[in-house]
Every structure is written in C-alpha cells, then in structure tokens.
Tab-separated table of C-alpha atoms and ligand atoms in Angstrom:
chain	number	residue	atom	x	y	z
M	1	MET	CA	64.229	-73.967	-6.311
M	2	LYS	CA	63.127	-71.157	-8.610
M	3	LEU	CA	60.663	-68.926	-6.915
M	4	ILE	CA	58.749	-65.755	-7.676
M	5	LEU	CA	57.727	-63.765	-4.606
M	6	PHE	CA	54.788	-61.577	-5.510
M	7	GLY	CA	52.560	-59.035	-3.817
M	8	PRO	CA	51.747	-55.326	-3.601
M	9	PRO	CA	54.205	-52.685	-2.334
M	10	GLY	CA	54.454	-53.071	1.429
M	11	ALA	CA	53.437	-56.744	1.478
M	12	GLY	CA	56.792	-57.744	2.956
M	13	LYS	CA	58.389	-59.346	-0.115
M	14	GLY	CA	61.854	-57.942	0.583
M	15	THR	CA	61.805	-58.984	4.244
M	16	GLN	CA	60.608	-62.520	3.521
M	17	ALA	CA	62.865	-62.913	0.473
M	18	LYS	CA	65.894	-62.243	2.699
M	19	LYS	CA	64.756	-64.901	5.170
M	20	ILE	CA	64.077	-67.445	2.422
M	21	SER	CA	67.439	-66.671	0.853
M	22	SER	CA	69.366	-67.330	4.052
M	23	HIS	CA	67.325	-70.371	5.172
M	24	TYR	CA	67.425	-72.186	1.816
M	25	SER	CA	70.779	-70.751	0.618
M	26	ILE	CA	69.462	-69.384	-2.671
M	27	PRO	CA	70.177	-65.890	-4.017
M	28	HIS	CA	67.608	-63.113	-3.871
M	29	LEU	CA	67.199	-60.969	-6.970
M	30	SER	CA	65.302	-57.748	-6.254
M	31	THR	CA	64.864	-55.419	-9.222
M	32	GLY	CA	63.940	-52.516	-6.902
M	33	GLN	CA	67.134	-53.060	-4.915
M	34	ILE	CA	69.242	-53.159	-8.104
M	35	PHE	CA	67.669	-49.894	-9.294
M	36	ARG	CA	68.200	-48.182	-5.921
M	37	HIS	CA	71.821	-49.351	-5.851
M	38	ASN	CA	72.387	-47.943	-9.350
M	39	ILE	CA	70.757	-44.636	-8.408
M	40	LYS	CA	72.942	-44.351	-5.314
M	41	ASN	CA	76.080	-45.011	-7.361
M	42	GLN	CA	74.947	-42.675	-10.161
M	43	THR	CA	75.483	-45.259	-12.903
M	44	GLU	CA	74.042	-44.818	-16.409
M	45	LEU	CA	71.160	-47.120	-15.461
M	46	GLY	CA	70.666	-45.172	-12.230
M	47	LYS	CA	70.429	-41.877	-14.084
M	48	LYS	CA	67.947	-43.383	-16.505
M	49	VAL	CA	65.557	-44.723	-13.856
M	50	LYS	CA	65.838	-42.206	-10.996
M	51	SER	CA	62.926	-39.981	-11.975
M	52	ILE	CA	60.756	-43.041	-12.707
M	53	LEU	CA	61.312	-44.543	-9.258
M	54	ASP	CA	60.859	-41.132	-7.627
M	55	ALA	CA	57.484	-40.806	-9.325
M	56	GLY	CA	56.392	-44.318	-8.279
M	57	GLU	CA	55.978	-45.347	-11.936
M	58	LEU	CA	57.335	-48.476	-13.628
M	59	VAL	CA	60.674	-48.715	-15.391
M	60	PRO	CA	60.122	-49.674	-19.082
M	61	ASP	CA	59.702	-53.432	-19.599
M	62	GLU	CA	62.633	-53.731	-21.978
M	63	THR	CA	65.050	-52.184	-19.480
M	64	VAL	CA	63.919	-54.474	-16.669
M	65	VAL	CA	63.841	-57.625	-18.798
M	66	ASP	CA	67.347	-56.997	-20.190
M	67	LEU	CA	68.612	-56.412	-16.672
M	68	VAL	CA	67.080	-59.601	-15.234
M	69	VAL	CA	68.037	-61.856	-18.153
M	70	ASP	CA	71.569	-60.527	-17.965
M	71	GLU	CA	71.735	-61.051	-14.219
M	72	LEU	CA	70.340	-64.603	-14.402
M	73	GLN	CA	73.287	-65.656	-16.601
M	74	ASN	CA	75.484	-65.366	-13.510
M	75	ASP	CA	76.551	-68.792	-12.189
M	76	LYS	CA	75.309	-67.994	-8.714
M	77	TYR	CA	71.721	-68.417	-9.944
M	78	SER	CA	72.235	-71.865	-11.455
M	79	ASN	CA	70.819	-73.744	-8.451
M	80	GLY	CA	67.828	-71.520	-7.931
M	81	TYR	CA	66.757	-68.019	-6.969
M	82	ILE	CA	64.018	-65.844	-5.538
M	83	LEU	CA	62.695	-63.156	-7.848
M	84	ASP	CA	61.319	-60.172	-5.910
M	85	GLY	CA	59.664	-57.302	-7.793
M	86	PHE	CA	59.826	-59.076	-11.130
M	87	PRO	CA	57.824	-59.819	-13.248
M	88	ARG	CA	55.625	-56.812	-12.581
M	89	THR	CA	53.713	-56.599	-15.872
M	90	ILE	CA	52.283	-59.199	-18.278
M	91	PRO	CA	54.918	-58.423	-20.960
M	92	GLN	CA	57.647	-59.009	-18.337
M	93	ALA	CA	56.078	-62.364	-17.389
M	94	VAL	CA	55.868	-63.388	-21.046
M	95	ALA	CA	59.494	-62.367	-21.629
M	96	LEU	CA	60.646	-64.309	-18.560
M	97	ASP	CA	58.796	-67.431	-19.723
M	98	LYS	CA	60.299	-67.085	-23.169
M	99	TYR	CA	63.793	-66.818	-21.715
M	100	LEU	CA	63.289	-69.767	-19.345
M	101	ASP	CA	61.817	-71.884	-22.161
M	102	SER	CA	64.898	-71.197	-24.251
M	103	GLN	CA	66.974	-72.588	-21.359
M	104	ASP	CA	64.676	-75.600	-20.927
M	105	ASP	CA	63.905	-74.210	-17.532
M	106	GLY	CA	60.913	-72.913	-15.587
M	107	ILE	CA	59.632	-71.393	-12.345
M	108	ASP	CA	58.734	-73.914	-9.617
M	109	LEU	CA	56.513	-71.712	-7.527
M	110	PHE	CA	54.791	-68.347	-7.634
M	111	MET	CA	54.126	-67.229	-4.082
M	112	THR	CA	51.822	-64.292	-3.465
M	113	LEU	CA	51.635	-62.462	-0.127
M	114	SER	CA	48.137	-61.173	0.665
M	115	VAL	CA	47.785	-58.106	2.816
M	116	PRO	CA	44.787	-55.706	3.063
M	117	GLN	CA	45.301	-52.297	1.491
M	118	GLU	CA	45.094	-50.213	4.737
M	119	GLU	CA	47.831	-52.346	6.257
M	120	LEU	CA	50.062	-51.846	3.181
M	121	ILE	CA	49.923	-48.083	3.547
M	122	ASN	CA	50.657	-48.260	7.300
M	123	ARG	CA	53.623	-50.533	6.738
M	124	ILE	CA	55.161	-48.377	4.017
M	125	LEU	CA	54.719	-45.199	6.053
M	126	SER	CA	56.386	-46.774	9.076
M	127	ARG	CA	59.379	-48.163	7.112
M	128	GLU	CA	62.605	-46.674	8.295
M	129	GLU	CA	64.650	-46.905	5.116
M	130	GLY	CA	63.792	-43.324	4.120
M	131	ARG	CA	62.992	-44.256	0.514
M	132	SER	CA	62.128	-41.255	-1.644
M	133	ASP	CA	59.072	-43.142	-2.993
M	134	ASP	CA	57.625	-43.857	0.458
M	135	THR	CA	55.525	-40.677	0.768
M	136	PRO	CA	51.677	-40.813	0.943
M	137	GLU	CA	51.297	-39.357	-2.576
M	138	LYS	CA	53.820	-41.773	-4.165
M	139	ILE	CA	52.328	-44.728	-2.306
M	140	LYS	CA	48.981	-43.901	-3.876
M	141	THR	CA	50.598	-43.926	-7.314
M	142	ARG	CA	52.451	-47.191	-6.638
M	143	LEU	CA	49.316	-48.949	-5.406
M	144	GLY	CA	47.409	-47.665	-8.448
M	145	VAL	CA	50.135	-49.007	-10.741
M	146	TYR	CA	50.068	-52.300	-8.830
M	147	PHE	CA	46.331	-52.850	-9.265
M	148	GLU	CA	46.366	-51.756	-12.891
M	149	GLU	CA	49.526	-53.375	-14.276
M	150	THR	CA	50.922	-55.839	-11.767
M	151	GLU	CA	47.965	-57.707	-10.283
M	152	PRO	CA	47.049	-59.255	-13.694
M	153	VAL	CA	50.388	-61.100	-13.495
M	154	LEU	CA	48.827	-63.241	-10.745
M	155	ASN	CA	46.132	-64.505	-13.121
M	156	TYR	CA	48.757	-65.187	-15.768
M	157	TYR	CA	50.570	-67.580	-13.392
M	158	LYS	CA	47.319	-69.085	-12.089
M	159	LYS	CA	46.941	-70.591	-15.549
M	160	GLN	CA	50.269	-72.373	-15.028
M	161	ASP	CA	49.062	-73.892	-11.760
M	162	ILE	CA	52.112	-72.885	-9.714
M	163	VAL	CA	50.483	-70.262	-7.469
M	164	GLU	CA	50.462	-70.478	-3.667
M	165	GLU	CA	48.788	-67.747	-1.686
M	166	ILE	CA	50.272	-66.867	1.717
M	167	ASN	CA	48.505	-64.849	4.372
M	168	GLY	CA	50.840	-61.868	4.798
M	169	MET	CA	49.330	-60.671	8.089
M	170	GLY	CA	51.039	-61.432	11.402
M	171	THR	CA	54.580	-61.214	12.674
M	172	ILE	CA	57.567	-61.631	10.332
M	173	ASP	CA	58.273	-65.041	11.862
M	174	GLU	CA	54.663	-66.213	11.648
M	175	ILE	CA	54.588	-65.344	7.951
M	176	PHE	CA	57.945	-67.008	7.384
M	177	ARG	CA	56.663	-70.209	9.042
M	178	ARG	CA	53.757	-70.268	6.583
M	179	ILE	CA	56.195	-69.829	3.717
M	180	LYS	CA	58.436	-72.650	4.970
M	181	THR	CA	55.477	-75.016	5.213
M	182	VAL	CA	54.911	-74.508	1.498
M	183	LEU	CA	58.567	-74.506	0.407
M	184	ASP	CA	59.467	-77.618	2.410
M	185	LYS	CA	57.057	-79.551	0.188
M	186	ILE	CA	58.851	-78.772	-3.051
J	1	LIG	P1	57.861	-51.897	-3.769
J	1	LIG	O1	57.315	-53.141	-4.349
J	1	LIG	O2	57.834	-51.905	-2.253
J	1	LIG	O3	57.267	-50.654	-4.317
J	1	LIG	P2	60.440	-52.358	-5.139
J	1	LIG	O4	61.756	-52.212	-4.459
J	1	LIG	O5	60.068	-53.729	-5.597
J	1	LIG	O6	59.405	-51.780	-4.086
J	1	LIG	O7	60.369	-51.387	-6.413
J	1	LIG	C1	60.622	-50.012	-6.311
J	1	LIG	C2	60.438	-49.325	-7.654
J	1	LIG	O8	61.390	-49.859	-8.615
J	1	LIG	C3	59.076	-49.499	-8.327
J	1	LIG	O9	58.127	-48.588	-7.868
J	1	LIG	C4	59.461	-49.272	-9.814
J	1	LIG	O10	59.632	-47.919	-10.101
J	1	LIG	C5	60.837	-49.920	-9.939
J	1	LIG	N1	60.740	-51.354	-10.339
J	1	LIG	C6	61.134	-52.426	-9.593
J	1	LIG	N2	60.914	-53.571	-10.250
J	1	LIG	C7	60.347	-53.239	-11.432
J	1	LIG	C8	59.856	-53.978	-12.547
J	1	LIG	N3	59.899	-55.318	-12.568
J	1	LIG	N4	59.330	-53.283	-13.597
J	1	LIG	C9	59.280	-51.960	-13.590
J	1	LIG	N5	59.706	-51.186	-12.573
J	1	LIG	C10	60.237	-51.810	-11.497
C-alpha cells in the first residue's frame, strides 16, 4: 500500500501516520521529521534547512525531492509506505509522479485530513514537542504557505481519482477508525 497522507499543519498527519504504520506494518516517511533529525544532529542538510524551518517557509523543491527519491530506494519501502509532509508543492508532486512512473509504480491512495482552521491553531499551540516553528507568528506563516503552495496539490491528485477525504475532527481513535474503514478496502 502506497499512501500519501495530506493536510494542513496541525491536522494530525504525524499522529495518524504512526498509527497506520504500526497497524498495517508499513514504514512512515515524514520529511519534516527527517529535517528535524538532521537539524538536531547538525548535519550538512540540517545546517542548510534550519533557518528555513525556523521561519516556517518551505525547503527548496529540489532538496526535498532528492531526499525523498533517495530514501525511497531503501528496501524497506518496497512493500509500501506512508508519505507525510510530501509532496507539498505542485513541482514536488510532478517530480514524485515522474519518479514513480520510471519505476512502473504509483500511489494507491491520497488521503486528506480536514480540520477547520481555528482548530489547527489550537492544536499546534497545545503540542508539547516544543518545536521552534510552533509559535503563533510562525503558525500564521505556515498556514499561509499551506493555502498558497500546498493546497493546490489536492486538486492535482483529484484529477488522478485517488483522493479520499477524512474528517479530522474527533478523538485520535475516532479518526483512526475512519482511516481504517477506507484502508481496509484497498
Ligand atoms: P507541519 O506540517 O505540522 O508544519 P512538518 O513536520 O510536516 O510539519 O514540516 C515542518 C517543516 O519542514 C515545514 O514547515 C517545512 O519548512 C519543512 N518541510 C517538510 N516537508 C517539506 C516539503 N515537502 N517541502 C518543503 N519543505 C518541507
């Protein structure tokens, strides 16, 4: 099962991706997590992207695409995966499709979590991870970037007819049950 988990910052992608990953035994690839890990370990990549993440802006497409394509070569992804936080722009979606086409492969499902904007802000502000981009000012920037650059990705996949919309309101388990109902059909 090859799955894209999509939605605005604070929609609960990371939380649900972890649950999907353990329930269906498929790896979870989070670009945000990879960047944060690299920043923490002060790698070359980490140094390159730190100020971008701190500002709530997007890492350049080429950097993200190279990273994901490289990562997907790993054998652990051969039976499926959950992409979380990628693709986040139309050029990233096009590059992913191009790569998958070259492998005679494709995405099975694009799942989008819908959550009203006020709830997104509340959730991010009450997160306990202490992320440097979780301040009110940065959240505003990230949501702006989401509506401008990321939301169009949804329409791109709608044309491929693989989109399922999930109501992202409710408890973590309620949302996960909705997700399972959809995934158990594929
Ligand atoms: P959230 O969606 O909650 O903001 P993420 O962990 O998915 O959190 O991403 C955190 C940050 O990492 C983003 O604000 C951005 O700077 C960077 N990032 C993650 N994925 C991408 C991507 N696909 N393209 C560009 N930047 C990205």
